Coordinates of C-alpha atoms and ligand atoms in Angstrom, one line a residue:
X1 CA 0.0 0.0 0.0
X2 CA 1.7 3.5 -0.8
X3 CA 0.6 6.2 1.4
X4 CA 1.1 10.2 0.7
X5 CA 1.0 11.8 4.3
X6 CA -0.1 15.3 4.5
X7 CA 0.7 17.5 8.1
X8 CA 4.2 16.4 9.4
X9 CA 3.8 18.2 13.0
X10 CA 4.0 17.0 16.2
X11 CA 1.4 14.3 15.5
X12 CA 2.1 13.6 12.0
X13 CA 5.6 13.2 12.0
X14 CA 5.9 10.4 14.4
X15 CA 3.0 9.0 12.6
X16 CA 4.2 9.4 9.5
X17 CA 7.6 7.4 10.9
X18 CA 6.1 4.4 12.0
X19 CA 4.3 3.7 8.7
X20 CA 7.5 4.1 7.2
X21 CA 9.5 2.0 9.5
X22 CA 6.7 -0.9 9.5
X23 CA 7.9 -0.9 5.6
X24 CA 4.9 1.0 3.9
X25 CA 6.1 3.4 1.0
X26 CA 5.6 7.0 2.5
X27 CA 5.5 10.1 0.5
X28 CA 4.5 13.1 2.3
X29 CA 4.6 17.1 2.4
X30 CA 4.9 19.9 5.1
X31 CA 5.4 23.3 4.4
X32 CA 7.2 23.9 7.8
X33 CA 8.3 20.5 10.0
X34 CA 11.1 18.7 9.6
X35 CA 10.8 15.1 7.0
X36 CA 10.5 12.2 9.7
X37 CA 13.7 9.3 8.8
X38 CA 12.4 7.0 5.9
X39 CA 9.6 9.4 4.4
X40 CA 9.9 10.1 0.8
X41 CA 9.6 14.2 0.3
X42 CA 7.1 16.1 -1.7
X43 CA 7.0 19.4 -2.9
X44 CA 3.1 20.1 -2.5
X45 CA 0.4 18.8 -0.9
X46 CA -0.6 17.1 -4.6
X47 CA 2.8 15.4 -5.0
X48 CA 1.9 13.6 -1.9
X49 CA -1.4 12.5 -2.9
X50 CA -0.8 11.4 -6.4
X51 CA -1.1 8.1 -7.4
X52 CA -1.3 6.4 -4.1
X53 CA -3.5 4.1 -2.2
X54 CA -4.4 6.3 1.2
X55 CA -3.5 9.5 1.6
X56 CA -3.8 10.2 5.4
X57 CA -4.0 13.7 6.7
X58 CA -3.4 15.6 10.4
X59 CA -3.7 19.2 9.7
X60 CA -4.5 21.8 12.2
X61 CA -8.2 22.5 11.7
X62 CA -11.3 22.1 9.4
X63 CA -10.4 25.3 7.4
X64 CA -6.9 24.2 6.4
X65 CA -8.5 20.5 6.0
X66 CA -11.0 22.2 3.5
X67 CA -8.4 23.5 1.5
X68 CA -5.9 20.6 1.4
X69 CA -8.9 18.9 0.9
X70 CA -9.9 21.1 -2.5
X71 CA -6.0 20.5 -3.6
X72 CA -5.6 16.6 -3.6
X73 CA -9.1 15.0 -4.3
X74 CA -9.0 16.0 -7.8
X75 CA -5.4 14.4 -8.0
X76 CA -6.4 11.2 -6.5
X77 CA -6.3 8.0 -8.0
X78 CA -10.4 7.1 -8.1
X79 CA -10.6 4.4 -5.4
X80 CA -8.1 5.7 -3.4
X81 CA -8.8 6.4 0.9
X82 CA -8.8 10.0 2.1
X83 CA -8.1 8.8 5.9
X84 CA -8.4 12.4 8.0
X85 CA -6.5 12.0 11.4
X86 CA -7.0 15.7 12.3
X87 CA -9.7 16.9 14.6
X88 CA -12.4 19.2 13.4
X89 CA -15.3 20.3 13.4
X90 CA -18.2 17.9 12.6
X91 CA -19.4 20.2 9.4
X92 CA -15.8 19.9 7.9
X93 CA -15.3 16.5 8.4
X94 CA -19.2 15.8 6.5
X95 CA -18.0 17.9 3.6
X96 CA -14.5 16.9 3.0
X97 CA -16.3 13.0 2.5
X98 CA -18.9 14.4 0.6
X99 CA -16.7 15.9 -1.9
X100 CA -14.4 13.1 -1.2
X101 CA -17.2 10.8 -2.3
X102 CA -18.2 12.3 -5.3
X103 CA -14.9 12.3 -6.8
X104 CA -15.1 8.3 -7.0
X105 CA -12.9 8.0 -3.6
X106 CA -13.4 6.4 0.1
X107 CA -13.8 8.9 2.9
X108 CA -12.7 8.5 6.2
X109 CA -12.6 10.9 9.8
X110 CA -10.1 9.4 12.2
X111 CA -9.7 11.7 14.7
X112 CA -6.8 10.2 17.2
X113 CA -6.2 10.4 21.7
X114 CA -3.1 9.4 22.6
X115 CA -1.2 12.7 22.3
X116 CA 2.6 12.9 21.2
X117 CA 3.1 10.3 23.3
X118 CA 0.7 7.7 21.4
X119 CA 2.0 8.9 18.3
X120 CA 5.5 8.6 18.7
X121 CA 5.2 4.9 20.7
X122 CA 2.3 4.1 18.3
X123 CA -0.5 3.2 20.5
X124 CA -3.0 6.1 19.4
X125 CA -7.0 5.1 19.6
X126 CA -8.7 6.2 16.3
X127 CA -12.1 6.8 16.4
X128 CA -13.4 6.4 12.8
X129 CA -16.6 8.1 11.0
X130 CA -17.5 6.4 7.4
X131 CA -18.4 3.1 5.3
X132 CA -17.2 -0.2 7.2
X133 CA -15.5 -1.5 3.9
X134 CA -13.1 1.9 4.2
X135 CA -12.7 0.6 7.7
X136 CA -11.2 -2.5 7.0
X137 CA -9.3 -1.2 4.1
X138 CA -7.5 1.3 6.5
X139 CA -7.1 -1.2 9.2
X140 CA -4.0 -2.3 9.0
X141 CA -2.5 1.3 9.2
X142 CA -4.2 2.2 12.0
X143 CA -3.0 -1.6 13.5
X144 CA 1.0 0.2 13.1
X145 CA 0.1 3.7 14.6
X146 CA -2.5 2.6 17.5
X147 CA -3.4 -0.1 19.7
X148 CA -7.3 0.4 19.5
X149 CA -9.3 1.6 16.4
X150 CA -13.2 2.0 16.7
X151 CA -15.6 2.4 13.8
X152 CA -17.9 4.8 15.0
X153 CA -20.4 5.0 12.3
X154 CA -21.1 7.1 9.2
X155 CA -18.9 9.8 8.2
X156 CA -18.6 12.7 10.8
X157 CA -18.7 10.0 13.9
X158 CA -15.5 10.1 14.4
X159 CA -15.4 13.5 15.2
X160 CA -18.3 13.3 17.0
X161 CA -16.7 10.5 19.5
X162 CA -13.5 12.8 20.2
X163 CA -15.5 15.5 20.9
X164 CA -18.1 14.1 22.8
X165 CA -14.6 12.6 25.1
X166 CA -13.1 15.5 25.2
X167 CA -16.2 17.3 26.5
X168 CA -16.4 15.0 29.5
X169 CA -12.6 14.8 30.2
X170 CA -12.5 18.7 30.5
X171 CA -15.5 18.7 32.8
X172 CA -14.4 16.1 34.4
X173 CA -11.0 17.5 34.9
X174 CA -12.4 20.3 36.1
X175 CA -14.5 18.8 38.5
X176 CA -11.5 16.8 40.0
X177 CA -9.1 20.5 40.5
X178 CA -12.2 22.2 41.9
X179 CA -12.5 19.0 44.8
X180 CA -8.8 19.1 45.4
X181 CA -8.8 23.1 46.0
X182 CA -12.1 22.7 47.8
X183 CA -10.2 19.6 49.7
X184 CA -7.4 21.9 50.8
X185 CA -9.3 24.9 52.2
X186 CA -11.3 21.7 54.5
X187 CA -7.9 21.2 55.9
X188 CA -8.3 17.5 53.8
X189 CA -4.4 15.5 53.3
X190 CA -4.5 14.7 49.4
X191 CA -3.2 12.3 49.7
X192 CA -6.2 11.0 51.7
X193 CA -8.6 12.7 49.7
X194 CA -6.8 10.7 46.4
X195 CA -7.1 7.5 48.3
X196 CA -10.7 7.5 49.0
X197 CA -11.6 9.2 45.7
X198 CA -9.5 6.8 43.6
X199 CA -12.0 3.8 45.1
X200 CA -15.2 5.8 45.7
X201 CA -17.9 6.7 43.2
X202 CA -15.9 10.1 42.1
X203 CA -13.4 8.6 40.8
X204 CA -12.3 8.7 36.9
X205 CA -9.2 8.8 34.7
X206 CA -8.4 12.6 35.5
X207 CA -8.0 10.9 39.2
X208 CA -6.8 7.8 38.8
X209 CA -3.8 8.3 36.0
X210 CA -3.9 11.8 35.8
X211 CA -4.0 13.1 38.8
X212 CA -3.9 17.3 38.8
X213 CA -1.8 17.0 42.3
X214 CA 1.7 17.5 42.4
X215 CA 3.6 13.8 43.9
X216 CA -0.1 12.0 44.0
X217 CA -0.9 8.8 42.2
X218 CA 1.0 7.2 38.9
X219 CA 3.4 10.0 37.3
X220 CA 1.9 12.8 35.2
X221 CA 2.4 16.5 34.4
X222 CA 1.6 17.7 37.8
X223 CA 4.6 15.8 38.5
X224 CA 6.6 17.8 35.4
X225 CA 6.0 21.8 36.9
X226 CA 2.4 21.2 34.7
X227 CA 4.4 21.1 31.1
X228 CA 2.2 19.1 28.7
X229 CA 1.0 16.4 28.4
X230 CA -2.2 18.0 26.9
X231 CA -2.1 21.5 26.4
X232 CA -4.8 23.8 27.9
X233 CA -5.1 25.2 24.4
X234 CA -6.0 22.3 22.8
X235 CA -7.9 21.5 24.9
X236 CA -10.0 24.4 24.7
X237 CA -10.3 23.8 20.9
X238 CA -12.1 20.6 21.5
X239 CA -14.4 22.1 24.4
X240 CA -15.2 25.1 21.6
X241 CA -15.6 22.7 18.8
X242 CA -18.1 20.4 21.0
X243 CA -20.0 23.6 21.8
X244 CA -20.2 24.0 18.2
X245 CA -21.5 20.9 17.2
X246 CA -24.1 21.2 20.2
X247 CA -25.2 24.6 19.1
X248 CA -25.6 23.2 15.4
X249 CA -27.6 19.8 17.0
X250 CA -29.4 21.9 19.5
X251 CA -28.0 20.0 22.2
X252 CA -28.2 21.3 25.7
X253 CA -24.6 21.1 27.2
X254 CA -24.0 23.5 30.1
X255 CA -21.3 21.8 31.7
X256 CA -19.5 21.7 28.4
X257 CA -20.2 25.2 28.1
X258 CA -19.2 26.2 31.7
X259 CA -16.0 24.0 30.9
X260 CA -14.9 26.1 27.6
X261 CA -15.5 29.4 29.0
X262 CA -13.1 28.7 32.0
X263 CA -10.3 27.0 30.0
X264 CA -11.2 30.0 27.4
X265 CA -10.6 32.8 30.3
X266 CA -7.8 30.3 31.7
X267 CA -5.6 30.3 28.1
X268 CA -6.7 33.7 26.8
X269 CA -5.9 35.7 30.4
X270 CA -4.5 33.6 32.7
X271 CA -0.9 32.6 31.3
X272 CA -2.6 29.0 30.9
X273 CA -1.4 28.8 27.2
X274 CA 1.3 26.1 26.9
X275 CA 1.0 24.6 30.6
X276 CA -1.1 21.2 30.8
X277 CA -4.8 21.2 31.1
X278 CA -4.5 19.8 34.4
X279 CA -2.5 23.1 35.9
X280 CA -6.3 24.3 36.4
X281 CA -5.6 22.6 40.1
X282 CA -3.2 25.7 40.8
X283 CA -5.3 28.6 39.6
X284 CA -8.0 26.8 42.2
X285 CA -5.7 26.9 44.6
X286 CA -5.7 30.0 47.3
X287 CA -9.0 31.4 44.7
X288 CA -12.0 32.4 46.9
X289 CA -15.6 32.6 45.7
X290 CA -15.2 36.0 44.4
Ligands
LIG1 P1 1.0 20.7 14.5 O1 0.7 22.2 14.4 O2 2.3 20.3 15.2 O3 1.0 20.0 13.1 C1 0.2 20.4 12.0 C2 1.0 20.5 10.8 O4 0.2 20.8 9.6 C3 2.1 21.6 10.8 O5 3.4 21.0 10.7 C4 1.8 22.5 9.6 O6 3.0 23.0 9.0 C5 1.0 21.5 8.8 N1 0.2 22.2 7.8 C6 -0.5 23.4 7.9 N2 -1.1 23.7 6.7 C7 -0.7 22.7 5.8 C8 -0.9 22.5 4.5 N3 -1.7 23.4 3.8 N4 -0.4 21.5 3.9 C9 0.4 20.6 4.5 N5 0.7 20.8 5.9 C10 0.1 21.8 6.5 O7 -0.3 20.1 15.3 P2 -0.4 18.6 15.9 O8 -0.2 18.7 17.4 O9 0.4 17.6 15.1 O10 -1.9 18.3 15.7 C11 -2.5 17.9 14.5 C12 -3.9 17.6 14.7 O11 -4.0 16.5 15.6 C13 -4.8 18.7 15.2 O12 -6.0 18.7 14.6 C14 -4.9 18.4 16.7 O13 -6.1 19.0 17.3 C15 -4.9 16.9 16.7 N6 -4.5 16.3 17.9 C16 -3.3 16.7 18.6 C17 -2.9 16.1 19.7 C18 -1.7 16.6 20.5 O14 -1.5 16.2 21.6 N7 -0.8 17.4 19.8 C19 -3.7 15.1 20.3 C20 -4.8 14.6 19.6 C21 -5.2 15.2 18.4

């Protein structure tokens, strides 16, 4: 199978690398980030996409996957798998397949979790959004750069799945920082407050293997001075692209609402930008009700 690999950031790259070092034939095209060792270089987006089998994408957003979108289809080989790793909005993912479609070729959203981390060790989850048969076809890609894939449904699922995650691991995130700070004015150890939460009915995986508290629990960024990890900023662009999505559906979501404002106000004026999303556990800390 010869791939063309569009979006060599932090993601791609190491995505990108462990195709090519599993022995696929990788062609692929960044404007900016370094070529990852064993992929083939292209000069344009449409170098990377012609004549091959899957061309896999992890762009920034749903405006730049539009256009990179409008570039390659018409150069790809009918037949061929658009496999989108990027996350985006829902609306961008739908109309990148449609016109995918149309063109004679298989569409697929793949939106990834896992981080840098999953990418580089290969053990992302893709959640995937379009026709079972495009599924299998892409299978064993997603076999070399995750552990778990799960076909979510028609196209646009995939998306919908990482955001609808996202939404509850920033409320839930939230929720765990606001306990700890509340936890500490009550004169509460956390330690103690970790071990009865990690076994009682509040706990979850922002408690149990990410804990927000400095020297608590298994190792995470707390442990690091709060360097990602996850970035705050991304994930406020999940919380704002789940409230976007709800606001298209007419889904009622005030938690996910309450979630992006205070992530939003925690990035934009707050110095939160480039510290982990769990360093909301110090701007709770000492804060009173006002
Ligand atoms: P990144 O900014 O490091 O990489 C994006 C790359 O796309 C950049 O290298 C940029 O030069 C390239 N690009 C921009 N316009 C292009 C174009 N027209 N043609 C070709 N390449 C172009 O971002 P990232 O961290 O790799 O994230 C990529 C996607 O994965 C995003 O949608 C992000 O939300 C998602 N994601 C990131 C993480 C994470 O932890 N970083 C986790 C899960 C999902």
């Amino acid at each position: 199978m010869k791939i063309g690999f569009i979006g060599l950031g932090n993601m791609g790259g190491p995505m990108a690398a462990n195709l090519a070092a599993a022995g696929y034939e990788v062609t692929g095209y960044d404007p900016i980030a370094p070529f990852p060792k064993g992929v083939t270089e292209a000069k344009s987006g449409k170098d990377a996409a012609r004549g091959q089998d899957v061309v896999i994408t992890m762009l920034p957003d749903g405006t730049i996957l539009r256009a990179v979108a409008g570039e390659v289809i018409p150069v790809m080989t009918k037949g061929a798998v658009l496999l989108d790793c990027s996350t985006v909005d829902v609306q961008s993912a739908r109309d990148v397949a449609a016109l995918a479609t149309d063109a004679g070729l298989e569409a697929l959203d793949a939106p990834v979790s896992g981080g840098v981390g999953g990418a580089t060790a290969g053990t992302l989850t893709f959640m995937v959004g379009g026709s079972e048969a495009g599924f299998a076809r892409v299978a064993p890609l997603l076999e070399v750069m995750g552990q778990k894939a799960v076909h979510c449904g028609p196209s646009g699922n995939g998306q919908a799945a990482k955001i609808c995650n996202n939404m509850i691991l920033g409320v839930t995130m939230i929720a765990t920082c606001e306990a700890f700070a509340l936890a500490d004015k009550l004169g509460l150890d956390r330690q103690a407050m970790f071990d009865v939460v990690s076994t009682s009915s509040g706990y979850s995986w922002t408690m149990n293997a990410y804990c927000p508290a400095p020297g608590i629990g298994p190792k995470s960024p707390a442990d690091n001075d709060y360097q990602p990890g996850f970035a705050a900023e991304l994930m406020l662009k999940d919380l704002r692209l789940a409230q976007q999505a709800a606001e298209a559906a007419d889904a009622d979501t005030p938690m996910g609402e309450a979630a992006r404002d205070l992530y939003e106000r925690f990035v934009e004026e707050e110095n939160g930008k480039g510290r982990d999303f769990s360093a909301m556990l110090p701007r709770f800390e000492g804060r009173g009700r006002a």
